[in-house]
Amino acid sequence: MIGGLYLITDQNRDDRLSERVAAALKGGARVVQYRDKDLPIETKVAAARDLAALCRQAGATFIVNDSPEVAHQSGADGVHLGQNDASVAEARRLLGPAGVIGVSTRTVEQALKAASQGADYVGVGSIYPTGSKQDTLLVGLETLRKVRRAVTIPVVAIGGIDRDRASEAIEAGADAVAVISAVMNDPGPALAAREIALLFNRRGPWPRGKVLTVAGSDPGGGAGIQADLKTITLLGTYGMGAITALTAQNTRGVRGIHPVPNDFVADQIEAVLDDLGADILKTGMLYSAGIVSVVARAIARHALPAVVDPVMIAKGGAPLLQREAVDALRRELLPHTYLLTPNLPEAEALSGLPVETENEMEKAARRLQKMGARNVLLKGGHLQGKPVDLLLAGESLHRFPSERFDTPNTHGTGCAYSAAIAAFLVQGVPLVEAVGKAKIFISEAIRTAFSMGSGHGPVNHWQAAQALKLQAASCKL
């Protein structure tokens, strides 16, 4: 079956092709198409055999571009044909009835013809401008929609697709999106692949996606792993948890912390990931350098996007991250972080820069990105005046202003905010949109917070989730 992330190899000939493809497969690529038009056939066959073995190991489909002969000799699952290549019938005779045959198309008529001739899927493109072909004819999303309505076989959107454009192609009806440079040229191909592969979760059943939160326990339920799991579940995702520390706390403050041994934190994480698996790992209170190291290794081993909330200080002022753990977080966890979500004091501690204004927030975000975080969301609740959050997504900067609410009941705000982002991401919502939805969620949770205890009460997770459901229902009307 052709679906999900469809990786096309580039023609940048180096000795890391297999390594990059293996990383992309680990990140969630479901189809790999080997493309190199200029090499001798013997060299192509040898390279294709190596890639075919990687795909078999990962349970992915392996396709050879243009040449049924190379596909046949290398043991590929199939071939992808252009309009001027061999016919579907010729490829079928060589590859047999089980061979997977795809055809590039630019019009509804070409797609219908390919389907009638026995193609197993059609590629449609180029959807967007691309640098991989000089003679590209743009067909756009509307042609993609028309082809999707016209044929019953899978449709692959091809051309110029990256993280920010993939969701549009999926919404237009693509069963798979083909990418080249967005994954192959990325310094972290596993994470780049996972980021796009997650977008297909939007078609899954509810609860949609799985989040593993690694955090401390708050017996009052307003923050920590309890708040994470409430948020994740209320928003429609399956939540799992590994506890890093037990705390004795209430709305007035933290009375005591009992850290979980490093090895047992690792056992919890691996027990979940080796069996249930996860789409995203979200962190909260990690407490010690040893636990930070455990989490960093788990993220790297499983090629998981990590939403890292660098919890350092409790509302009442108690330290929740040991001093030596801050260095470990910078050194070991930031390079594996998909989204870092610090507030302003946390951003100062991690970046070493003053962060008191919106301009300083941007500078700190860019510094943290250079330190390894792929994307950075700086929460501006500590700003003087109207608060604004800044998201540095790749090279793009996005502002999320909000109202300031006059309430002491903000316990667990950061936990719920980052957990909401993680939940939306695993549901197939693109990053910028996921942050926007999570911002609405946390703003409503603060606005409707009610007093519990005699200190900083919790935010209202339930009411915020209900408000988002009502908003989604009204948008469908």
XYZ file of C-alpha atoms in Angstrom:
477
model
C 0.000 0.000 0.000
C 1.339 3.416 -0.976
C 0.718 6.016 1.727
C 2.374 8.335 4.215
C 5.813 9.856 3.736
C 7.245 8.947 0.306
C 10.988 9.644 0.240
C 12.778 10.223 -3.073
C 16.555 10.051 -2.905
C 18.606 12.949 -4.199
C 21.425 12.703 -6.713
C 24.024 14.008 -4.292
C 26.344 11.025 -4.602
C 28.136 10.405 -1.350
C 28.852 7.482 0.910
C 26.084 8.551 3.307
C 23.088 7.706 1.103
C 22.270 4.506 2.982
C 22.827 6.249 6.307
C 20.452 9.093 5.432
C 17.791 6.750 4.072
C 18.052 4.538 7.170
C 17.520 7.598 9.367
C 14.483 8.663 7.336
C 13.011 5.178 7.637
C 13.521 5.321 11.388
C 11.699 8.648 11.338
C 8.659 7.223 9.586
C 9.231 7.139 5.811
C 6.880 4.454 4.423
C 8.047 4.454 0.794
C 11.540 5.041 -0.615
C 12.106 5.757 -4.303
C 15.676 5.434 -5.540
C 16.403 8.044 -8.187
C 19.692 8.486 -10.051
C 19.462 8.886 -13.805
C 23.138 9.104 -14.742
C 24.892 6.129 -13.133
C 25.701 2.890 -15.038
C 23.055 0.220 -14.550
C 25.410 -2.038 -12.554
C 26.081 0.756 -10.055
C 22.365 1.527 -9.790
C 21.523 -2.097 -9.123
C 24.131 -2.341 -6.352
C 22.883 0.827 -4.662
C 19.264 -0.262 -5.075
C 19.961 -3.622 -3.446
C 21.361 -1.887 -0.369
C 18.325 0.375 -0.099
C 15.931 -2.511 -0.708
C 17.438 -4.339 2.278
C 16.981 -1.272 4.494
C 13.343 -0.939 3.415
C 12.595 -4.614 4.059
C 14.032 -4.295 7.544
C 11.855 -1.221 8.218
C 8.718 -2.694 6.634
C 8.675 0.034 3.983
C 8.030 -0.182 0.237
C 11.036 0.245 -2.067
C 10.556 1.725 -5.535
C 13.072 2.321 -8.333
C 12.677 5.368 -10.543
C 12.164 4.903 -14.317
C 13.807 1.494 -14.818
C 11.826 -1.768 -14.489
C 15.072 -3.605 -15.233
C 16.916 -2.102 -12.246
C 13.853 -2.751 -10.090
C 13.789 -6.389 -11.190
C 17.520 -7.013 -10.706
C 17.692 -5.308 -7.305
C 14.666 -7.043 -5.793
C 12.716 -3.788 -5.461
C 9.012 -3.838 -4.697
C 8.237 -1.821 -7.787
C 8.995 0.969 -10.215
C 7.859 4.528 -10.775
C 7.427 5.488 -14.434
C 7.411 8.833 -16.145
C 5.213 9.619 -19.130
C 8.100 8.847 -21.510
C 9.334 5.683 -19.780
C 8.283 2.066 -20.299
C 4.578 1.305 -20.328
C 2.705 -0.136 -17.361
C 2.237 -3.368 -19.333
C 5.975 -3.707 -20.022
C 6.804 -3.118 -16.364
C 4.148 -5.616 -15.287
C 5.586 -8.332 -17.527
C 8.993 -7.918 -15.883
C 7.913 -7.388 -12.259
C 4.938 -9.729 -12.181
C 1.491 -9.272 -10.654
C 2.874 -8.411 -7.207
C 5.044 -5.579 -8.511
C 4.056 -2.057 -7.450
C 3.855 0.270 -10.448
C 3.385 4.019 -10.205
C 3.057 6.599 -12.967
C 3.800 10.322 -12.951
C 0.845 12.400 -14.150
C -0.011 16.039 -14.662
C -3.649 15.874 -15.633
C -6.812 14.010 -14.716
C -6.746 12.363 -18.147
C -3.229 11.006 -17.616
C -4.188 9.717 -14.167
C -7.293 7.965 -15.489
C -5.254 6.407 -18.314
C -2.606 5.129 -15.875
C -5.282 3.623 -13.644
C -7.019 1.944 -16.590
C -3.705 0.424 -17.688
C -3.202 -1.197 -14.291
C -1.028 1.271 -12.375
C -1.085 0.744 -8.613
C -0.759 4.450 -7.827
C -0.259 7.777 -9.570
C 2.044 10.646 -8.747
C 0.660 14.134 -9.362
C 2.920 17.125 -9.791
C 4.629 19.325 -9.608
C 2.386 20.726 -6.875
C 4.830 23.508 -5.956
C 8.003 24.921 -7.548
C 10.946 22.581 -7.124
C 14.681 22.730 -7.663
C 15.073 19.041 -8.519
C 13.792 19.387 -12.097
C 14.334 22.260 -14.492
C 11.387 21.436 -16.778
C 8.812 21.350 -14.022
C 5.219 22.138 -14.953
C 3.221 23.353 -11.969
C -0.199 21.740 -11.640
C -1.129 22.931 -8.158
C -3.443 21.697 -5.451
C -6.601 21.986 -7.524
C -5.365 19.392 -10.019
C -4.443 17.180 -7.082
C -8.014 17.457 -5.778
C -9.461 16.619 -9.200
C -7.234 13.556 -9.601
C -8.155 12.385 -6.112
C -11.844 12.547 -7.032
C -11.298 10.849 -10.400
C -9.294 7.740 -9.445
C -9.625 5.069 -6.789
C -5.935 4.109 -6.564
C -3.551 5.934 -4.175
C -2.386 9.419 -5.149
C 1.085 10.760 -4.338
C 1.642 14.532 -4.287
C 5.026 15.338 -5.842
C 7.102 18.486 -6.178
C 8.300 21.203 -3.814
C 6.726 19.664 -0.714
C 8.237 20.375 2.684
C 7.078 20.502 6.299
C 5.012 23.637 5.798
C 3.360 22.521 2.541
C 2.743 18.853 3.241
C -0.410 19.433 5.264
C -2.009 21.312 2.359
C -1.360 18.387 0.039
C -2.789 15.932 2.565
C -5.900 18.087 2.971
C -6.245 18.150 -0.823
C -6.489 14.354 -0.836
C -2.947 13.010 -1.188
C -2.461 9.526 0.236
C 1.282 10.146 0.270
C 3.571 13.164 -0.064
C 6.862 12.833 -1.891
C 9.827 14.765 -0.522
C 13.482 15.030 -1.441
C 15.475 17.899 0.044
C 13.133 18.466 3.012
C 14.478 15.195 4.422
C 17.588 14.236 2.458
C 19.286 17.625 2.913
C 18.264 18.072 6.533
C 21.055 17.604 9.101
C 18.600 15.451 11.069
C 16.786 13.327 8.459
C 15.090 11.129 11.075
C 13.481 14.094 12.795
C 12.651 15.776 9.494
C 10.917 12.610 8.336
C 9.040 12.150 11.615
C 7.790 15.728 11.483
C 6.115 15.152 8.115
C 5.003 11.588 8.871
C 3.067 12.821 11.918
C 0.855 14.937 9.660
C -0.872 11.758 8.461
C -2.171 11.086 11.974
C -4.988 13.538 11.227
C -6.715 10.678 9.418
C -6.486 8.241 12.315
C -9.171 7.209 14.819
C -9.599 8.851 18.207
C -7.716 8.942 20.497
C -5.318 10.208 17.882
C -1.587 9.664 18.382
C 0.458 8.803 21.479
C 2.423 11.105 23.776
C 4.848 9.883 26.429
C 5.363 12.516 29.104
C 8.445 12.256 31.312
C 7.888 14.467 34.338
C 7.529 14.774 38.080
C 4.418 13.931 40.060
C 2.217 16.642 41.599
C -0.146 15.078 44.162
C -2.455 18.093 43.868
C -2.958 17.389 40.160
C -2.398 20.941 38.963
C 1.026 20.468 37.382
C 3.489 17.741 36.498
C 2.580 14.416 35.035
C -0.995 14.628 36.301
C -1.618 17.894 34.451
C 0.078 16.544 31.336
C -2.100 13.433 31.224
C -5.281 15.428 31.889
C -4.474 17.779 29.026
C -3.401 15.083 26.583
C -6.491 12.964 27.275
C -8.999 15.821 27.224
C -7.649 16.941 23.842
C -8.109 13.493 22.282
C -4.675 11.854 22.407
C -3.459 8.756 24.252
C -1.157 9.727 27.101
C 1.546 7.675 28.823
C 3.855 8.713 31.643
C 7.248 8.049 33.174
C 7.781 9.649 36.588
C 11.091 11.360 37.334
C 10.409 12.511 40.888
C 7.764 12.360 43.593
C 6.935 15.697 45.159
C 5.012 16.695 48.238
C 3.335 19.937 47.223
C 0.094 21.877 47.228
C -1.047 25.283 46.032
C 1.214 26.979 48.612
C 4.461 25.353 47.497
C 6.739 22.314 47.383
C 7.440 20.634 50.729
C 9.738 17.901 49.489
C 11.170 16.133 46.435
C 12.036 12.451 46.205
C 13.838 11.765 42.887
C 13.356 8.443 41.123
C 16.633 6.539 40.505
C 18.043 7.137 37.029
C 17.920 3.471 36.055
C 14.263 3.204 36.982
C 13.396 6.298 34.953
C 15.135 4.608 32.002
C 13.231 1.369 32.683
C 9.889 3.203 32.631
C 10.671 4.954 29.351
C 12.002 1.884 27.572
C 9.171 -0.321 28.818
C 6.700 2.026 27.138
C 8.648 2.732 23.965
C 9.703 -0.863 23.288
C 6.096 -2.063 23.452
C 3.486 0.671 23.042
C 5.680 3.163 21.190
C 5.077 6.917 21.086
C 4.793 9.644 18.484
C 6.252 12.379 20.672
C 8.105 12.484 23.969
C 7.251 15.465 26.158
C 9.374 16.437 29.154
C 8.605 18.351 32.320
C 10.539 18.269 35.579
C 13.702 16.222 34.998
C 15.420 17.289 38.234
C 18.921 15.838 37.843
C 21.718 15.633 35.290
C 21.458 11.849 35.299
C 17.769 11.922 34.368
C 18.439 14.499 31.653
C 21.014 12.097 30.161
C 18.583 9.167 30.336
C 15.911 11.136 28.475
C 18.329 12.421 25.830
C 19.502 8.885 25.068
C 15.932 7.607 24.764
C 14.978 10.384 22.354
C 18.006 9.672 20.167
C 17.505 5.910 20.206
C 13.862 6.091 19.141
C 14.173 9.138 16.812
C 11.317 10.883 18.611
C 10.400 14.551 18.344
C 10.769 15.968 21.846
C 8.729 18.843 23.259
C 10.970 20.019 26.087
C 9.497 22.195 28.819
C 12.620 23.068 30.854
C 10.927 23.154 34.257
C 13.373 24.853 36.616
C 11.513 26.640 39.419
C 8.132 25.994 41.039
C 5.569 28.770 41.439
C 6.540 29.089 45.103
C 10.250 29.374 44.262
C 11.447 25.815 44.934
C 14.168 24.641 42.510
C 12.975 21.756 40.309
C 16.160 21.328 38.252
C 19.523 20.935 39.928
C 22.252 23.349 38.886
C 24.420 20.688 37.219
C 21.344 19.473 35.347
C 21.078 22.834 33.548
C 24.445 22.204 31.904
C 23.373 18.671 30.992
C 20.183 20.009 29.467
C 22.167 22.454 27.316
C 24.772 19.904 26.318
C 22.773 16.689 25.916
C 19.073 17.459 25.535
C 18.938 20.617 23.415
C 20.531 18.896 20.378
C 17.664 16.361 20.461
C 14.898 18.893 21.092
C 12.191 19.406 18.495
C 10.456 22.224 20.378
C 11.826 24.023 23.429
C 9.223 25.919 25.494
C 10.955 28.065 28.159
C 9.479 31.020 29.991
C 11.653 34.133 30.207
C 13.655 33.214 33.347
C 14.287 29.736 31.909
C 15.351 31.249 28.577
C 17.800 33.517 30.415
C 19.270 30.599 32.355
C 19.709 28.459 29.243
C 20.861 31.115 26.747
C 22.913 33.313 29.060
C 21.198 36.372 27.582
C 18.952 38.932 29.317
C 15.324 38.371 28.285
C 13.058 41.226 29.338
C 11.699 42.590 26.049
C 10.258 41.161 22.863
C 13.461 41.957 20.959
C 15.508 40.166 23.596
C 13.118 37.225 23.364
C 13.903 36.885 19.659
C 17.652 37.049 20.306
C 17.402 34.402 22.996
C 15.276 32.173 20.756
C 17.866 32.351 17.988
C 20.661 31.627 20.466
C 18.802 28.581 21.785
C 18.226 27.384 18.244
C 21.951 27.658 17.538
C 22.547 25.644 20.703
C 20.598 22.763 19.174
C 16.842 23.198 19.597
C 15.114 22.766 16.234
C 12.287 25.154 17.135
C 11.851 27.474 20.117
C 8.700 28.852 21.746
C 9.441 31.612 24.265
C 6.513 32.220 26.606
C 6.092 35.907 27.402
C 4.003 35.783 30.553
C 6.784 37.548 32.482
C 6.874 40.509 30.068
C 5.830 43.914 31.323
C 2.600 44.994 29.654
C 0.701 42.823 27.208
C 2.152 39.297 27.038
C 3.212 37.726 23.773
C 4.748 34.348 22.970
C 7.330 34.061 20.184
C 7.731 30.904 18.109
C 10.901 30.500 16.071
C 9.942 27.699 13.679
C 12.962 27.058 11.511
C 13.795 30.524 10.202
C 10.264 31.899 10.580
C 9.192 33.977 13.580
C 5.551 33.910 14.715
C 3.858 36.059 17.390
C 1.071 34.836 19.675
C -0.246 37.765 21.726
C -2.801 37.223 24.477
C -4.782 38.918 27.169
C -3.338 39.105 30.672
C -5.722 37.620 33.224
C -5.858 38.935 36.778
C -5.793 35.632 38.664
C -3.417 33.858 41.050
C -4.591 30.496 39.685
C -1.861 29.711 37.173
C -0.333 26.596 38.728
C 0.728 24.172 35.975
C 0.372 26.641 33.108
C 3.623 25.617 31.421
C 2.882 21.921 31.809
C -0.570 22.199 30.247
C 0.610 24.492 27.432
C 3.460 22.234 26.311
C 1.326 19.096 26.739
C -1.372 20.649 24.538
C 1.191 21.421 21.835
C 2.433 17.828 21.963
C -1.121 16.499 21.706
C -1.949 18.631 18.681
C 1.318 17.733 16.954
C 0.668 14.000 17.227
C -2.843 14.543 15.893
C -1.293 15.749 12.638
C -1.528 19.501 13.226
C 1.448 21.462 11.766
C 3.714 23.173 14.291
C 2.582 26.790 13.924
C -1.082 25.806 13.976
C -0.475 23.457 16.923
C 1.046 26.287 18.961
C -1.838 28.567 18.003
C -4.432 26.026 19.147
C -2.509 25.331 22.347
C -2.348 29.078 23.022
C -6.137 29.277 22.803
C -6.375 26.270 25.115
C -4.086 27.638 27.819
C -5.579 31.129 27.665
C -9.035 29.686 28.241
C -7.677 27.423 30.999
C -6.289 30.471 32.813
C -9.357 32.624 32.160
C -11.700 30.024 33.640
C -9.389 28.902 36.451
C -11.136 28.566 39.799
C -9.784 28.822 43.326
C -8.646 25.621 45.000
C -6.493 25.759 48.089
C -5.071 28.930 49.550
C -2.210 29.608 47.136
C -1.726 29.361 43.376
C -4.655 27.240 42.208
C -4.622 25.092 39.049
C -5.810 26.132 35.618
C -9.070 24.740 34.240
C -8.052 21.947 31.853
C -11.591 20.648 31.359
C -13.215 23.968 30.495
C -10.421 24.844 28.049
C -10.846 21.540 26.210
C -14.616 22.061 26.019
C -14.112 25.537 24.551
C -11.884 24.134 21.811
C -14.471 21.461 20.990
C -17.186 24.107 20.667
C -14.925 26.221 18.467
C -14.144 23.228 16.226
C -17.848 22.361 15.957
C -18.783 25.924 14.970
C -16.089 25.948 12.284
C -17.686 22.863 10.668
C -21.121 24.498 10.429
